[in-house]
Amino acid sequence: MKRIIAAALAAMVMGGAAYADTVKVGVIGPFSGPFALQGKNFKAGIDAYMALNGNKVGDHTVEVIYRDVPQADPAQSKSLAQELVVKEGVQYLAGFYFTPDAMAVTPILKQANVPMVVMNAATSAIVTKSPLVVRTSFTTAQNSAPIAKVAVDRGVKKVITIVSDYGPGVDAETAFKTAMQAAGGEVVESIRLPLSTNDFNPIMQRIKDSGAQGLFAFLPSGPPTLAFVKAYNETGLKAAGIQFFGTGDLTQESDLPALGDAALGILTTFHYAVSHDSPENKAFVAAAQKALGDAKELTFPSVSAFDGMHVIYKMIEATGGKQDAQKAVDAVKGLAWVSPRGPVMIDPDTRHITENIYLREVSKAADGTYYNKEIQTFEKQGDPGLKK
Ligand code: PHB
């Protein structure tokens, strides 16, 4: 009898140890290579959240484990996700900068009993690939639709679209075109570029020749966006008066010092500006900049990572640290809070974030620094690509 009790106790302690002490979160993102700054911002957002909220949920210590996928690479992403689940025993998978990296992992979630919290990847369909996906970032559809009306309202009715030829680019093109037509404007030509494109000079000539009054662009933030905006200026499109409209990916804050006056006046719609004026954002920016070490490096993946950790903490709380992916996801359906970006909610039907989308203009502050100035708010926007 004594031995049976001892064995039962040992099993309880061991079983307890499996979930009660440390809850591991595996984060996949680009931490080296051309997009390393975007991954660094995932980490800064996570560090900021843990600096402001501690590393414990109840009795459970939260531990974050990082894995590097430098460029969109679905096979590498999937194998690292499997390694995180099997070898590291992570209870949550998070991060995912590029859509293909997120898509590749959705098929393993159910069997692994692990929720995925997408902190960037912005193709609408990702959340439909598994009931265990929650997204705290944005979609390109969500950010592209509002700027079409802005263009038409400003008298720019003929627009050419330029997007990267993969999920978020195609979604951006579709959402922009649909909203443009609804507002009485016209897309005169649509260009899709390979994801690897870094030389945009030839495209600028095509834009000039198209007869469009303005351009709309989506490219993934990083070297391509910096090169695109530079080319727009250097090839004379800006001087020729072709108005630039885009998603905020094109004018991320960390690129603005390198762009200088070239970016002034560009209009974008986006869910987050580092300059957003709220007490929540001030606290966030201070903590995230401290984590980065260089304040100028702060850009948007940080805020989705910060809010992603908020969602994961709520999931850990709801499950008492036990591994129950469906219970964890169910617990955050309808969760609402005030993010550094403004009020947000996890839509209970789509598991994607509802948020304000802001119209911003690249502006120069009195001290000579460049920033995205918020000038209009489109409140509580869901994803037009996910409407039921
Ligand atoms: C994506 O691959 O979904 C993606 C990457 C970078 C962005 C936006 C979307 O800036």
mmCIF file of N, CA, C and O and ligand atoms in Angstrom, residues 35 38 72 96-102 118 120-124 126 135 137-140 166-169 195 218-222 225 247-250 252 270 300-301, ligand 1:
data_model
loop_
_atom_site.group_PDB
_atom_site.id
_atom_site.type_symbol
_atom_site.label_atom_id
_atom_site.label_comp_id
_atom_site.label_asym_id
_atom_site.label_seq_id
_atom_site.Cartn_x
_atom_site.Cartn_y
_atom_site.Cartn_z
ATOM 1 N N PHE A 35 16.323 40.216 -43.246
ATOM 2 C CA PHE A 35 15.121 40.599 -42.491
ATOM 3 C C PHE A 35 15.322 40.508 -40.974
ATOM 4 O O PHE A 35 14.360 40.502 -40.201
ATOM 5 N N GLN A 38 13.416 42.613 -38.445
ATOM 6 C CA GLN A 38 12.001 42.299 -38.184
ATOM 7 C C GLN A 38 11.906 41.273 -37.051
ATOM 8 O O GLN A 38 11.063 41.394 -36.157
ATOM 9 N N ALA A 72 11.696 33.628 -46.223
ATOM 10 C CA ALA A 72 10.548 32.737 -46.348
ATOM 11 C C ALA A 72 11.033 31.344 -46.755
ATOM 12 O O ALA A 72 11.639 31.183 -47.811
ATOM 13 N N PHE A 96 6.372 34.000 -36.717
ATOM 14 C CA PHE A 96 6.033 33.815 -38.134
ATOM 15 C C PHE A 96 5.911 35.158 -38.853
ATOM 16 O O PHE A 96 4.847 35.764 -38.883
ATOM 17 N N TYR A 97 7.018 35.588 -39.422
ATOM 18 C CA TYR A 97 7.034 36.849 -40.181
ATOM 19 C C TYR A 97 6.417 36.656 -41.559
ATOM 20 O O TYR A 97 5.568 37.430 -41.979
ATOM 21 N N PHE A 98 6.839 35.606 -42.264
ATOM 22 C CA PHE A 98 6.380 35.388 -43.641
ATOM 23 C C PHE A 98 5.227 34.386 -43.698
ATOM 24 O O PHE A 98 5.256 33.335 -43.041
ATOM 25 N N THR A 99 4.246 34.695 -44.546
ATOM 26 C CA THR A 99 3.093 33.820 -44.737
ATOM 27 C C THR A 99 3.459 32.351 -45.004
ATOM 28 O O THR A 99 2.899 31.459 -44.353
ATOM 29 N N PRO A 100 4.377 32.053 -45.947
ATOM 30 C CA PRO A 100 4.644 30.626 -46.221
ATOM 31 C C PRO A 100 5.143 29.874 -44.985
ATOM 32 O O PRO A 100 4.866 28.679 -44.836
ATOM 33 N N ASP A 101 5.849 30.573 -44.095
ATOM 34 C CA ASP A 101 6.375 29.924 -42.884
ATOM 35 C C ASP A 101 5.248 29.578 -41.910
ATOM 36 O O ASP A 101 5.304 28.552 -41.223
ATOM 37 N N ALA A 102 4.235 30.412 -41.857
ATOM 38 C CA ALA A 102 3.073 30.130 -40.998
ATOM 39 C C ALA A 102 2.228 29.016 -41.603
ATOM 40 O O ALA A 102 1.837 28.063 -40.913
ATOM 41 N N VAL A 118 0.040 34.010 -34.451
ATOM 42 C CA VAL A 118 0.749 34.655 -35.563
ATOM 43 C C VAL A 118 1.010 36.117 -35.211
ATOM 44 O O VAL A 118 0.085 36.883 -34.942
ATOM 45 N N ASN A 120 2.913 38.193 -37.232
ATOM 46 C CA ASN A 120 3.042 39.058 -38.411
ATOM 47 C C ASN A 120 2.299 38.522 -39.631
ATOM 48 O O ASN A 120 1.443 39.211 -40.167
ATOM 49 N N ALA A 121 2.631 37.328 -40.090
ATOM 50 C CA ALA A 121 2.189 36.817 -41.396
ATOM 51 C C ALA A 121 0.740 37.225 -41.705
ATOM 52 O O ALA A 121 -0.170 36.949 -40.933
ATOM 53 N N ALA A 122 0.537 37.876 -42.865
ATOM 54 C CA ALA A 122 -0.651 38.711 -43.057
ATOM 55 C C ALA A 122 -1.564 38.307 -44.197
ATOM 56 O O ALA A 122 -2.359 39.105 -44.677
ATOM 57 N N THR A 123 -1.472 37.054 -44.653
ATOM 58 C CA THR A 123 -2.432 36.561 -45.640
ATOM 59 C C THR A 123 -3.708 36.163 -44.910
ATOM 60 O O THR A 123 -3.649 35.411 -43.928
ATOM 61 N N SER A 124 -4.841 36.635 -45.399
ATOM 62 C CA SER A 124 -6.101 36.389 -44.686
ATOM 63 C C SER A 124 -6.286 34.917 -44.329
ATOM 64 O O SER A 124 -6.633 34.578 -43.201
ATOM 65 N N ILE A 126 -4.610 32.359 -43.518
ATOM 66 C CA ILE A 126 -3.844 31.563 -42.532
ATOM 67 C C ILE A 126 -4.743 31.073 -41.388
ATOM 68 O O ILE A 126 -4.682 29.915 -40.990
ATOM 69 N N ARG A 135 -4.399 35.332 -34.570
ATOM 70 C CA ARG A 135 -3.459 36.308 -35.139
ATOM 71 C C ARG A 135 -3.599 37.666 -34.450
ATOM 72 O O ARG A 135 -4.696 38.188 -34.313
ATOM 73 N N SER A 137 -1.613 40.377 -35.482
ATOM 74 C CA SER A 137 -0.945 41.394 -36.300
ATOM 75 C C SER A 137 -1.940 42.191 -37.129
ATOM 76 O O SER A 137 -2.567 43.140 -36.633
ATOM 77 N N PHE A 138 -2.156 41.802 -38.355
ATOM 78 C CA PHE A 138 -2.992 42.528 -39.308
ATOM 79 C C PHE A 138 -3.104 41.627 -40.520
ATOM 80 O O PHE A 138 -2.409 40.602 -40.599
ATOM 81 N N THR A 139 -3.957 41.990 -41.469
ATOM 82 C CA THR A 139 -3.849 41.362 -42.786
ATOM 83 C C THR A 139 -3.624 42.474 -43.799
ATOM 84 O O THR A 139 -3.981 43.640 -43.571
ATOM 85 N N THR A 140 -3.041 42.107 -44.927
ATOM 86 C CA THR A 140 -2.830 43.125 -45.957
ATOM 87 C C THR A 140 -4.176 43.584 -46.520
ATOM 88 O O THR A 140 -4.311 44.736 -46.924
ATOM 89 N N TYR A 166 2.880 36.809 -53.890
ATOM 90 C CA TYR A 166 2.581 35.699 -52.975
ATOM 91 C C TYR A 166 1.408 36.141 -52.108
ATOM 92 O O TYR A 166 0.906 37.263 -52.258
ATOM 93 N N GLY A 167 0.956 35.283 -51.209
ATOM 94 C CA GLY A 167 -0.305 35.485 -50.478
ATOM 95 C C GLY A 167 -0.654 36.916 -50.088
ATOM 96 O O GLY A 167 -1.681 37.457 -50.530
ATOM 97 N N PRO A 168 0.177 37.569 -49.269
ATOM 98 C CA PRO A 168 -0.216 38.902 -48.792
ATOM 99 C C PRO A 168 -0.268 39.948 -49.904
ATOM 100 O O PRO A 168 -1.065 40.902 -49.820
ATOM 101 N N GLY A 169 0.532 39.753 -50.952
ATOM 102 C CA GLY A 169 0.521 40.681 -52.081
ATOM 103 C C GLY A 169 -0.758 40.532 -52.885
ATOM 104 O O GLY A 169 -1.409 41.513 -53.249
ATOM 105 N N LEU A 195 8.918 37.626 -55.179
ATOM 106 C CA LEU A 195 9.249 38.015 -53.803
ATOM 107 C C LEU A 195 10.717 38.434 -53.677
ATOM 108 O O LEU A 195 11.070 39.267 -52.845
ATOM 109 N N PHE A 218 2.234 47.115 -52.127
ATOM 110 C CA PHE A 218 2.525 46.303 -50.942
ATOM 111 C C PHE A 218 3.742 45.434 -51.253
ATOM 112 O O PHE A 218 3.766 44.703 -52.257
ATOM 113 N N LEU A 219 4.728 45.494 -50.389
ATOM 114 C CA LEU A 219 5.877 44.582 -50.409
ATOM 115 C C LEU A 219 6.161 44.246 -48.958
ATOM 116 O O LEU A 219 5.826 45.036 -48.069
ATOM 117 N N PRO A 220 6.787 43.086 -48.695
ATOM 118 C CA PRO A 220 7.108 42.788 -47.290
ATOM 119 C C PRO A 220 8.192 43.730 -46.764
ATOM 120 O O PRO A 220 9.199 43.949 -47.436
ATOM 121 N N SER A 221 7.979 44.242 -45.578
ATOM 122 C CA SER A 221 8.915 45.213 -44.997
ATOM 123 C C SER A 221 10.302 44.638 -44.837
ATOM 124 O O SER A 221 10.473 43.510 -44.369
ATOM 125 N N GLY A 222 11.272 45.457 -45.197
ATOM 126 C CA GLY A 222 12.674 45.041 -45.126
ATOM 127 C C GLY A 222 13.393 45.641 -46.322
ATOM 128 O O GLY A 222 12.957 46.659 -46.858
ATOM 129 N N THR A 225 11.210 47.028 -49.405
ATOM 130 C CA THR A 225 10.429 48.267 -49.251
ATOM 131 C C THR A 225 11.347 49.486 -49.295
ATOM 132 O O THR A 225 11.020 50.504 -49.913
ATOM 133 N N THR A 247 0.419 50.304 -48.095
ATOM 134 C CA THR A 247 0.236 49.866 -46.718
ATOM 135 C C THR A 247 1.452 50.377 -45.935
ATOM 136 O O THR A 247 2.496 50.688 -46.522
ATOM 137 N N GLY A 248 1.317 50.431 -44.639
ATOM 138 C CA GLY A 248 2.400 50.961 -43.811
ATOM 139 C C GLY A 248 3.677 50.139 -43.857
ATOM 140 O O GLY A 248 4.726 50.607 -43.403
ATOM 141 N N ASP A 249 3.603 48.942 -44.432
ATOM 142 C CA ASP A 249 4.813 48.134 -44.601
ATOM 143 C C ASP A 249 5.865 48.908 -45.393
ATOM 144 O O ASP A 249 7.056 48.689 -45.240
ATOM 145 N N LEU A 250 5.383 49.811 -46.286
ATOM 146 C CA LEU A 250 6.304 50.544 -47.166
ATOM 147 C C LEU A 250 7.078 51.647 -46.453
ATOM 148 O O LEU A 250 8.101 52.102 -46.945
ATOM 149 N N GLN A 252 7.980 51.670 -42.928
ATOM 150 C CA GLN A 252 8.213 51.319 -41.523
ATOM 151 C C GLN A 252 9.231 52.298 -40.929
ATOM 152 O O GLN A 252 10.174 52.749 -41.607
ATOM 153 N N PHE A 270 -2.361 51.691 -41.962
ATOM 154 C CA PHE A 270 -1.685 50.652 -41.175
ATOM 155 C C PHE A 270 -2.312 50.620 -39.790
ATOM 156 O O PHE A 270 -2.958 51.554 -39.345
ATOM 157 N N PHE A 300 6.968 47.876 -36.602
ATOM 158 C CA PHE A 300 5.676 47.258 -36.281
ATOM 159 C C PHE A 300 5.640 45.808 -35.786
ATOM 160 O O PHE A 300 4.736 45.476 -35.022
ATOM 161 N N PRO A 301 6.543 44.878 -36.180
ATOM 162 C CA PRO A 301 6.380 43.511 -35.650
ATOM 163 C C PRO A 301 6.452 43.457 -34.121
ATOM 164 O O PRO A 301 5.948 42.515 -33.493
HETATM 165 C C1 PHB B 1 3.829 38.072 -44.983
HETATM 166 O O1 PHB B 1 4.617 37.286 -45.552
HETATM 167 O O2 PHB B 1 2.680 37.710 -44.665
HETATM 168 C C2 PHB B 1 4.266 39.473 -44.712
HETATM 169 C C3 PHB B 1 5.620 39.766 -44.564
HETATM 170 C C4 PHB B 1 6.016 41.096 -44.346
HETATM 171 C C5 PHB B 1 5.057 42.110 -44.273
HETATM 172 C C6 PHB B 1 3.717 41.806 -44.412
HETATM 173 C C7 PHB B 1 3.320 40.499 -44.633
HETATM 174 O O3 PHB B 1 5.465 43.392 -44.101
#
